XYZ file of C-alpha atoms in Angstrom:
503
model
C 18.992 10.184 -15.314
C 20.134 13.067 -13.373
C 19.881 13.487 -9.214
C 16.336 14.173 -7.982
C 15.516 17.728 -7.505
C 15.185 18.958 -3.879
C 14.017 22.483 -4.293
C 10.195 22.980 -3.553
C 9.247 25.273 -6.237
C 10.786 23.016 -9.054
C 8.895 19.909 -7.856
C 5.763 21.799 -7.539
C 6.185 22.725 -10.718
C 7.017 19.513 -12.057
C 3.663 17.972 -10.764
C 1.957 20.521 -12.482
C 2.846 19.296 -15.476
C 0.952 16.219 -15.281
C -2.986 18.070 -15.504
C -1.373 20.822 -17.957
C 0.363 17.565 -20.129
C -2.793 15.838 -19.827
C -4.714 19.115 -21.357
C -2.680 19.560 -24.015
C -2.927 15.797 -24.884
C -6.114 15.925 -25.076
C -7.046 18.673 -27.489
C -4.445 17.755 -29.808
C -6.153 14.294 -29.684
C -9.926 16.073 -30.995
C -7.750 17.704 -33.607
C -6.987 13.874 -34.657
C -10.233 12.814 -34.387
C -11.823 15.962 -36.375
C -9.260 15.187 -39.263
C -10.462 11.276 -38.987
C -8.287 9.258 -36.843
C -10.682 7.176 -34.702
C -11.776 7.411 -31.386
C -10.342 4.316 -30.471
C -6.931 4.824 -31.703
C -6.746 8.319 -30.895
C -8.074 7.444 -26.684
C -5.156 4.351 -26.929
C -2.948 6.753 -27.626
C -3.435 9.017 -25.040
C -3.979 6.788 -22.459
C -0.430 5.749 -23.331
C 1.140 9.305 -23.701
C -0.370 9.730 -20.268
C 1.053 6.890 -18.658
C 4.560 7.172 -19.876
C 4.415 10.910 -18.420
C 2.815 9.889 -14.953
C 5.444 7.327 -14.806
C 8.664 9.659 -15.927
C 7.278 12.904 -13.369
C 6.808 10.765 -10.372
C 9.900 8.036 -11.257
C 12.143 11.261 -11.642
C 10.939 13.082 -8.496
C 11.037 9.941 -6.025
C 10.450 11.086 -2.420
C 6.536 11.796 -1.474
C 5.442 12.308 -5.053
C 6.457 8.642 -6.061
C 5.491 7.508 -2.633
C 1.648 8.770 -4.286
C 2.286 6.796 -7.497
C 3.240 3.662 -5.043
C -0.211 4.099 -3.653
C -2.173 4.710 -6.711
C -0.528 1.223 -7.612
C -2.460 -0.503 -4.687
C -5.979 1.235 -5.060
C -6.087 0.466 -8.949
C -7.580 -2.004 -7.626
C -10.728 0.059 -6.844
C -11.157 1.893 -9.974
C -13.232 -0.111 -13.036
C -10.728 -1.938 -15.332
C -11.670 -0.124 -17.764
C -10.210 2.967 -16.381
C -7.545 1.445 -14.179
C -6.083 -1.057 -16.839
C -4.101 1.018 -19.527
C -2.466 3.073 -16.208
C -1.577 -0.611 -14.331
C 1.815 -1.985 -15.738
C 2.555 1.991 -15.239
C 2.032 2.034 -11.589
C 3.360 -1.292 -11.042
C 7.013 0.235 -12.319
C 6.741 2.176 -9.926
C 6.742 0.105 -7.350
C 10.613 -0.904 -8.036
C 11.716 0.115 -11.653
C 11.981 3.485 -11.081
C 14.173 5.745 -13.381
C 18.303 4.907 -11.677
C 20.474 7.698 -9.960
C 24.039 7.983 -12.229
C 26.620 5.729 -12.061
C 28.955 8.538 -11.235
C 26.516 9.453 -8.055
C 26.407 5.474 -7.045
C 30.393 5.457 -6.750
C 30.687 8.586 -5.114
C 27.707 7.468 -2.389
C 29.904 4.330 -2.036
C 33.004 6.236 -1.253
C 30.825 8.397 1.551
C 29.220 5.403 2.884
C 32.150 2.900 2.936
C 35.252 4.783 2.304
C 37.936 5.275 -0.559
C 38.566 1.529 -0.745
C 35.046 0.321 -0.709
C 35.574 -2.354 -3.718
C 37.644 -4.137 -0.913
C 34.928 -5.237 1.392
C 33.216 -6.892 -1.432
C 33.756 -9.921 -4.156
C 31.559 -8.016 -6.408
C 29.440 -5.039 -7.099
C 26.945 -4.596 -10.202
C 26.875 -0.233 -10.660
C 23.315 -1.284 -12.542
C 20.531 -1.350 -9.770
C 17.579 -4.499 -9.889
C 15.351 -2.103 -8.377
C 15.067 1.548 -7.594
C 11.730 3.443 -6.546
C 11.135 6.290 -3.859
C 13.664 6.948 -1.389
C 16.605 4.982 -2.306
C 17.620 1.770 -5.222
C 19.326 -1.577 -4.418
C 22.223 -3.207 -5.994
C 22.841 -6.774 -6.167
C 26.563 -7.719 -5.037
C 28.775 -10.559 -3.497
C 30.030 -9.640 0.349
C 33.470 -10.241 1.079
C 32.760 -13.551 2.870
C 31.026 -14.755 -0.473
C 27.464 -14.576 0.751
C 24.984 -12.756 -1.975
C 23.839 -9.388 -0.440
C 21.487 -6.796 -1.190
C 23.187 -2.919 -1.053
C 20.805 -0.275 -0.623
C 21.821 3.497 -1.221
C 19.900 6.216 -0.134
C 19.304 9.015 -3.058
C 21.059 12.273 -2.065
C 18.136 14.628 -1.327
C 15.986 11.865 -0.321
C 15.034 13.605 2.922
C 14.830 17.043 1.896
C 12.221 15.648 -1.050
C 10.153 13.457 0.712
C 9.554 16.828 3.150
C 9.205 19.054 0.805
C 6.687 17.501 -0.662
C 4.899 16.353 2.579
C 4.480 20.211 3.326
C 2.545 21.239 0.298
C 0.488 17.774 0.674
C -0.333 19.207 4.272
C -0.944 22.585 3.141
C -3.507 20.844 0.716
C -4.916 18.917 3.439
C -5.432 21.441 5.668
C -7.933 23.707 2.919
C -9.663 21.041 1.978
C -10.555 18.797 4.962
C -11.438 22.057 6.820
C -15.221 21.550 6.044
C -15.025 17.812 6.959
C -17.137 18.085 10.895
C -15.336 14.644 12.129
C -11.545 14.868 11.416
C -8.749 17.070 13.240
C -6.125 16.990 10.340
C -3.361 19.007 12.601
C -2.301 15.488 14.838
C -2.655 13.503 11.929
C -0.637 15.721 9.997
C 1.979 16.181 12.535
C 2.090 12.510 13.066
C 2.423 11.759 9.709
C 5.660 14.310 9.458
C 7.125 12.605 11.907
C 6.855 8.825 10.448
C 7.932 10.002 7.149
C 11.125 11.033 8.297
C 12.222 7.937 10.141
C 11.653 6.780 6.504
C 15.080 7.963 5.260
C 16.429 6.740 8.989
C 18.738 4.105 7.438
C 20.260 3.443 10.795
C 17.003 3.378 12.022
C 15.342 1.116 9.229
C 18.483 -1.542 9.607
C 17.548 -2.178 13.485
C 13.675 -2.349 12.645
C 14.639 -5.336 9.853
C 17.113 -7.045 11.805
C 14.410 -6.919 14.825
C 11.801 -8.717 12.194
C 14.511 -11.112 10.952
C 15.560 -12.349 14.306
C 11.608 -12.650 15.391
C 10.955 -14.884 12.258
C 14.109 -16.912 12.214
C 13.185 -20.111 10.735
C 10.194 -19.986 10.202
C 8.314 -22.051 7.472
C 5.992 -19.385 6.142
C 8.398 -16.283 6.488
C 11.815 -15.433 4.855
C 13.018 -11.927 6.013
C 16.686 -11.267 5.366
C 18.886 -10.224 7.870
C 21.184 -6.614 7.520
C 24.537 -7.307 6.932
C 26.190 -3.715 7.844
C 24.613 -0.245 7.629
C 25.579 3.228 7.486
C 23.935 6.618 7.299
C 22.980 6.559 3.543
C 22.878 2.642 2.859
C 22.353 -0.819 4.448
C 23.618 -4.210 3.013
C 21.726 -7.419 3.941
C 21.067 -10.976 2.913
C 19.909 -11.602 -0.453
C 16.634 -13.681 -1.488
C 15.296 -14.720 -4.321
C 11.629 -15.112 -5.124
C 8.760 -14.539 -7.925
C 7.932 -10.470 -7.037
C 4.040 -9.890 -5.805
C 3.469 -7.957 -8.772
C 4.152 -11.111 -10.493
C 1.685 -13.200 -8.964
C -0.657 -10.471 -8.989
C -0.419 -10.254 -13.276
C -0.079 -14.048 -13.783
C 0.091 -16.410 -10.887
C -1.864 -19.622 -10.626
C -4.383 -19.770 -7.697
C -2.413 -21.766 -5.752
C 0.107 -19.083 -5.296
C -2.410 -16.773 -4.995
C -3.968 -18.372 -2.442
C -0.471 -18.999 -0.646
C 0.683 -15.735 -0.657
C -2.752 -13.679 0.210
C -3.132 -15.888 2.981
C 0.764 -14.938 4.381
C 0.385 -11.912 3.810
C -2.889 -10.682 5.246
C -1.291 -12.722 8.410
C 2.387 -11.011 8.649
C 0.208 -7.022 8.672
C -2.054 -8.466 11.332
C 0.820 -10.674 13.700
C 3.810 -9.219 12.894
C 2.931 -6.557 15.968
C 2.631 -9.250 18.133
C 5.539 -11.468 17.179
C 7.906 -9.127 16.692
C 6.590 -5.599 18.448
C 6.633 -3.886 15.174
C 3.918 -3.106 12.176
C 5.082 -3.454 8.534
C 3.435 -0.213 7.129
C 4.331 -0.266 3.541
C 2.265 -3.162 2.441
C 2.719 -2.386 -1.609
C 3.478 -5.625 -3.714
C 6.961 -4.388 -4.263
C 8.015 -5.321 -1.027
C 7.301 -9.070 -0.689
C 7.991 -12.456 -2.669
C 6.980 -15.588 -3.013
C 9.699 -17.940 -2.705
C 9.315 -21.623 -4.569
C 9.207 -23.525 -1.013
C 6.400 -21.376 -0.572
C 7.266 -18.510 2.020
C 6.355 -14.979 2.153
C 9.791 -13.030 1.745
C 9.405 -9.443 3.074
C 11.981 -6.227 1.895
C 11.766 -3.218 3.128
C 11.430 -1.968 6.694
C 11.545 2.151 6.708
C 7.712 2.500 7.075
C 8.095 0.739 10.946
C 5.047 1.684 13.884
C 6.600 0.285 17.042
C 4.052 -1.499 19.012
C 5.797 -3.094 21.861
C 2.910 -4.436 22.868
C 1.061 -5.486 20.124
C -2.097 -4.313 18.102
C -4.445 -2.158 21.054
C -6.489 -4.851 22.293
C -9.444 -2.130 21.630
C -8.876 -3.161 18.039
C -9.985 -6.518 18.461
C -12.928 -5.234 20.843
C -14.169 -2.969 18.027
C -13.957 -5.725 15.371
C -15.829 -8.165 18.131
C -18.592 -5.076 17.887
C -19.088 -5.089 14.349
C -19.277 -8.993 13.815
C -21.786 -9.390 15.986
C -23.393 -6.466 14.909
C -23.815 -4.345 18.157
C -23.983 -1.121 17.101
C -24.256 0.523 20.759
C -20.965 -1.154 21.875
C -18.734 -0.050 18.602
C -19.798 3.120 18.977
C -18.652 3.620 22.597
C -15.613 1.656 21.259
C -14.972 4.222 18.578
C -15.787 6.914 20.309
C -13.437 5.818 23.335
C -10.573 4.987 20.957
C -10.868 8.760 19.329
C -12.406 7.602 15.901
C -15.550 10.141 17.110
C -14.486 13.013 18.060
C -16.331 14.840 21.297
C -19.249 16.240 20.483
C -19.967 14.599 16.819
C -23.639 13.654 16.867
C -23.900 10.366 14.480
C -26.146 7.413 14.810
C -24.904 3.907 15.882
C -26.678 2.003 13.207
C -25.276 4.286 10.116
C -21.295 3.621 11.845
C -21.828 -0.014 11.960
C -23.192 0.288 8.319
C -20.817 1.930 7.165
C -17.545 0.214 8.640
C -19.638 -3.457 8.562
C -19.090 -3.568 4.215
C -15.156 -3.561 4.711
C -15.521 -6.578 7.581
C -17.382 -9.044 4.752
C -14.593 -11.077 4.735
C -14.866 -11.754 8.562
C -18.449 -13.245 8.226
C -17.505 -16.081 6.181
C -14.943 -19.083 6.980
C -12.918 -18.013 3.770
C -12.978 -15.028 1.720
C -11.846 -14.620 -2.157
C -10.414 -10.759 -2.441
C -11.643 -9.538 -5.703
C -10.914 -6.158 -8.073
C -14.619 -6.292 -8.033
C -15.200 -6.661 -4.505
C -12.686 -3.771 -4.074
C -14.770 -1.734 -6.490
C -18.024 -1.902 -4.519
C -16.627 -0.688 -1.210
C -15.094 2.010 -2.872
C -18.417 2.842 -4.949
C -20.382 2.272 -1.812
C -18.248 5.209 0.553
C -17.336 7.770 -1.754
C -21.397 8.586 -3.560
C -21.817 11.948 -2.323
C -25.397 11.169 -2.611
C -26.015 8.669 -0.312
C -25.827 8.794 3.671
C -23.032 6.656 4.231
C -20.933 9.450 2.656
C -22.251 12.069 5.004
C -21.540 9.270 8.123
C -17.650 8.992 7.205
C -17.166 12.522 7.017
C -17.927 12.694 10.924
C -15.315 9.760 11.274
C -11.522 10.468 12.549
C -8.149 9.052 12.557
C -6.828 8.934 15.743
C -3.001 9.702 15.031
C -1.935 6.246 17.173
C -3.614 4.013 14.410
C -2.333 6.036 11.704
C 0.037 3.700 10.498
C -1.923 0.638 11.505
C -4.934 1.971 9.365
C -1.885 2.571 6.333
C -0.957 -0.977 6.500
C -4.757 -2.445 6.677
C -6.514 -0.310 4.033
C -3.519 -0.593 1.652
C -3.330 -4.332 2.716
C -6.808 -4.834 1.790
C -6.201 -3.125 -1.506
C -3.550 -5.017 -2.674
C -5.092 -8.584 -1.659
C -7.714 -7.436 -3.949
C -5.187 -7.505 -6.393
C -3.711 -10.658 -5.283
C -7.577 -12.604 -5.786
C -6.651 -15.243 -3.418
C -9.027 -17.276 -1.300
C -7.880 -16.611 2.314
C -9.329 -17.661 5.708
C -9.087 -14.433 7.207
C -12.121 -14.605 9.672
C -9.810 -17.465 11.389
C -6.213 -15.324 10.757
C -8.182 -12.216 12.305
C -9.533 -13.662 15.505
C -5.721 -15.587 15.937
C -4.007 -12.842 15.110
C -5.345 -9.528 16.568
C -5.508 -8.927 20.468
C -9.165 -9.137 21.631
C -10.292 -10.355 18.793
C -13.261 -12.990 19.571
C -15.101 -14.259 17.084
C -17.731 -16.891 17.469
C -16.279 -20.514 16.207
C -17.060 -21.229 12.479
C -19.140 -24.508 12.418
C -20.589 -26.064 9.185
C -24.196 -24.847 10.119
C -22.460 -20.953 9.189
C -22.360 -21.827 5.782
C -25.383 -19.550 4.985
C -23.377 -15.866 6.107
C -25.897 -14.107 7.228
C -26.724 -16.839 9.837
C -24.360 -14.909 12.141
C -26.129 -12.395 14.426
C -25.128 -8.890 12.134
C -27.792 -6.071 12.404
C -30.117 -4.954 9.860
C -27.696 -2.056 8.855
C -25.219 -4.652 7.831
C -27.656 -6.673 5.549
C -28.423 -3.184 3.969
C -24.789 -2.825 3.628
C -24.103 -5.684 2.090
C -27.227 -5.299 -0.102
C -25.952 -2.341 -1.496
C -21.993 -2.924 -2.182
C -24.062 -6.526 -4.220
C -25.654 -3.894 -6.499
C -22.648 -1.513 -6.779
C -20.418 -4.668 -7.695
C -23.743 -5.621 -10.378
C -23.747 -2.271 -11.774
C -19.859 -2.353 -12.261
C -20.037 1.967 -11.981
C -17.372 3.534 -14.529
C -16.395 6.343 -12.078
C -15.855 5.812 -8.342
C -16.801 8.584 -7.094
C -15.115 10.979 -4.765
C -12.094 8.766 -4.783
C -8.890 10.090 -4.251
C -7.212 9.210 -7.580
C -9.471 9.420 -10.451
C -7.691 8.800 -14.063
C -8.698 10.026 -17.729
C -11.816 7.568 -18.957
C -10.979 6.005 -22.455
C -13.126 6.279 -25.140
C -13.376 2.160 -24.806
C -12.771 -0.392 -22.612
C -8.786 -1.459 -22.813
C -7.725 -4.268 -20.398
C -4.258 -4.849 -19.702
C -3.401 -7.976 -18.377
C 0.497 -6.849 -17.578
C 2.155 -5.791 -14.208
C 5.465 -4.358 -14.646
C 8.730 -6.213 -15.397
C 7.506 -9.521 -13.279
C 11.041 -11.215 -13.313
C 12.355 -12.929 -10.435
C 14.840 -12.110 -8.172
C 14.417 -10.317 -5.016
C 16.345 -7.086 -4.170
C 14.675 -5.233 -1.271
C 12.064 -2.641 -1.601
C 14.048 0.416 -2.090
């Protein structure tokens, strides 16, 4: 592989390859069926063409494109299998597996990084990364006081990318959310500059890890390694072993699903308060499941300092929508920017709307589901219905930017995960003002819990959309090429063990 580009106009036109590549596939694929070839074999094949380009654009580009293709590997999960499936072991290589910088480039970032005599300040170094993916790839190799370490090198260009193509992502933005009455794109935008380019911060990324390590020191659900040395383009720390997400997520028994759902849906919701900081890059890539049973977490460039923990208004809004008082999240939403001044919307539709992604807070445990996933998704994006017309007049306060990053990608990828989790009970621990009602036996029957009529409508409605299994969700963000038939696969990218951190 050669270095990533960095110039604007050759990435742009790089990504505009993939529609055009797509087009081409696809009429050379009637000619095959018009001379006989059938529809089955000829739709296999171009699902796989397809994939093997979306995968070699996006793993050669890294920066924000591949940062896209890390995303479209958590909301899969949304899209029917039968769509989603052939493009899943795809996406999943994204996550770490990435196409590798030169070996020639690794030495001479080494030399930059650590000096002439590098090879002296370690035992070992393998020039073959275990994992490479947006922004940077890691290298397994022995420090020179014999501990294993991880070495992470920062692509040259990294920066420069990941800008480059955050600017014609805004520029996108910008035209099309200008019809959208409830959402000021420019803070959002400009916040969302500004967090991207701590992300190639290495200096920056090294304090936020060892800040999480030293918070979760010994603990018996956590393992988070701590950084060793760092420099401008590269930071060596503590090596861990441990069965990959994406593993569990493909194969894993329940138990482990379970196990790790349950850690992870309560490291995005405590880590704030245990350790002032919010793990925003929540994509399976970055955690493992050791065999004692811990949660090992890689990766710390996507950071939001919260000194003091999740807003407490958080919690306040989430007490709102449990109990179903539509008055008091609206004034909570509205306070907390998610309504902007002068947006006319009715309280009942909000707590509608926002009550279908709380389910799993109105029942003492919750089993994530692809499925589940699916009808949410189905439910907020028909253009037809009014629940689309009440999240356009929603907005994203640029403050919970991040925190919404982590949550909605968290939820995506523990419907991945299918684990049964007790989040109700992790929730109302976890998040600052957070008070749910005790569980007690006689809650077994969900809807015993005072919720409004706009939630049992809710609810009613994501039941059918999960019935009717839909085969396009529409409006979604990512929407792939249907097959001609159904074509489940059951892999998830390379699903080895060992644990390199996220690069």
């Amino acid at each position: 592989m050669t270095d990533l580009p960095r110039k604007g106009v050759v990435r742009a036109a790089k990504l505009a390859s993939l529609p055009l590549g797509f087009g081409a596939r696809t009429a050379i694929g009637l000619g095959k069926r018009v001379g006989g070839k059938p529809a089955e074999a000829v739709a296999a094949e171009l699902q796989a063409q397809t994939a093997a380009q979306l995968f070699r654009v996006l793993g050669s580009l890294k920066g924000g494109a591949m940062k896209f293709g890390q995303s479209m590997s958590m909301f899969e999960a949304a899209l029917p299998d039968e769509i989603a499936g052939p493009y899943r072991a795809t996406l999943t290589k994204l996550q770490d597996s990435a196409p590798a910088m030169p070996v020639a480039s690794v030495r001479r970032i080494m030399r930059e990084e650590f000096g002439t005599r590098w090879r002296g300040k370690f035992e070992s170094f393998d020039e073959k990364p275990v994992a490479a993916a947006s922004i940077g790839q890691v290298h397994r190799a022995v420090w020179k006081d014999g501990r294993q370490v991880a070495v992470k090198l920062q692509y040259p260009g990294a920066g420069e990318a990941l800008m480059s193509d955050l600017q014609q992502v805004s520029r996108v933005m910008r035209l099309t959310t200008s019809w959208v009455p409830g959402l000021d794109v420019g803070p959002i935008l400009d916040e969302l500059k500004g967090r991207m380019a701590e992300e190639t911060d290495y200096p920056l990324e090294a304090t936020m890890q060892e800040q999480f390590a030293t918070a979760y020191d010994d603990d018996p659900d956590y393992l988070i390694p701590h950084v060793v040395t760092s420099s401008a383009g590269a930071i060596v720390s503590e090596w861990i072993d441990g069965t990959p997400l994406s593993a569990i997520i493909a194969s894993g028994t329940q138990e482990q699903r379970d196990t790790a759902a349950a850690h992870y849906l309560e490291f995005l919701v405590a880590g704030p308060g245990r350790a002032g900081l919010l793990h925003a890059d929540p994509h399976p890539g970055n955690f493992r499941l050791m065999d004692d049973g811990r949660l090992g977490v890689l990766d710390f460039g996507a950071i939001n300092r919260l000194p003091d923990g999740l807003p407490p208004a958080l919690g306040e809004l989430l007490n709102a929508a449990v109990d179903g008082d539509a008055t008091a999240l609206l004034d909570g939403l509205r306070s907390e920017g998610f309504i902007r001044r002068g947006v006319r919307i009715d309280d009942e539709a909000v707590l509608a709307y926002l009550s279908v992604f709380l389910e799993p807070l109105h029942t003492a445990e919750f089993e994530f589901s692809r499925a589940w996933m699916r009808s949410i998704f189905a439910y907020v994006n028909d253009p037809r219905s009014a629940q689309f017309a009440t999240g356009l007049k929603l907005n994203l306060p640029p403050s919970y930017l991040l925190i919404h990053r982590a949550w909605l990608g968290g939820i995506a990828v523990l419907s991945q995960i299918e684990g049964t989790v007790p989040a109700r009970e992790i929730v109302n621990r976890a998040v600052p003002g957070a008070d749910f009602p005790r569980w007690t036996d006689h809650h077994c029957d969900r809807l015993a819990l005072p919720v409004s009529p706009a939630w049992k409508i809710g609810r009613a409605v994501t039941l059918l959309h999960r019935r009717t299994a839909p085969g396009w969700v529409v409006g979604a963000a990512v929407t792939f090429p249907h097959p001609t038939t159904a074509s489940r696969d059951t892999t998830n990218g390379p699903g080895g063990r060992g644990g390199p951190p996220g690069p």
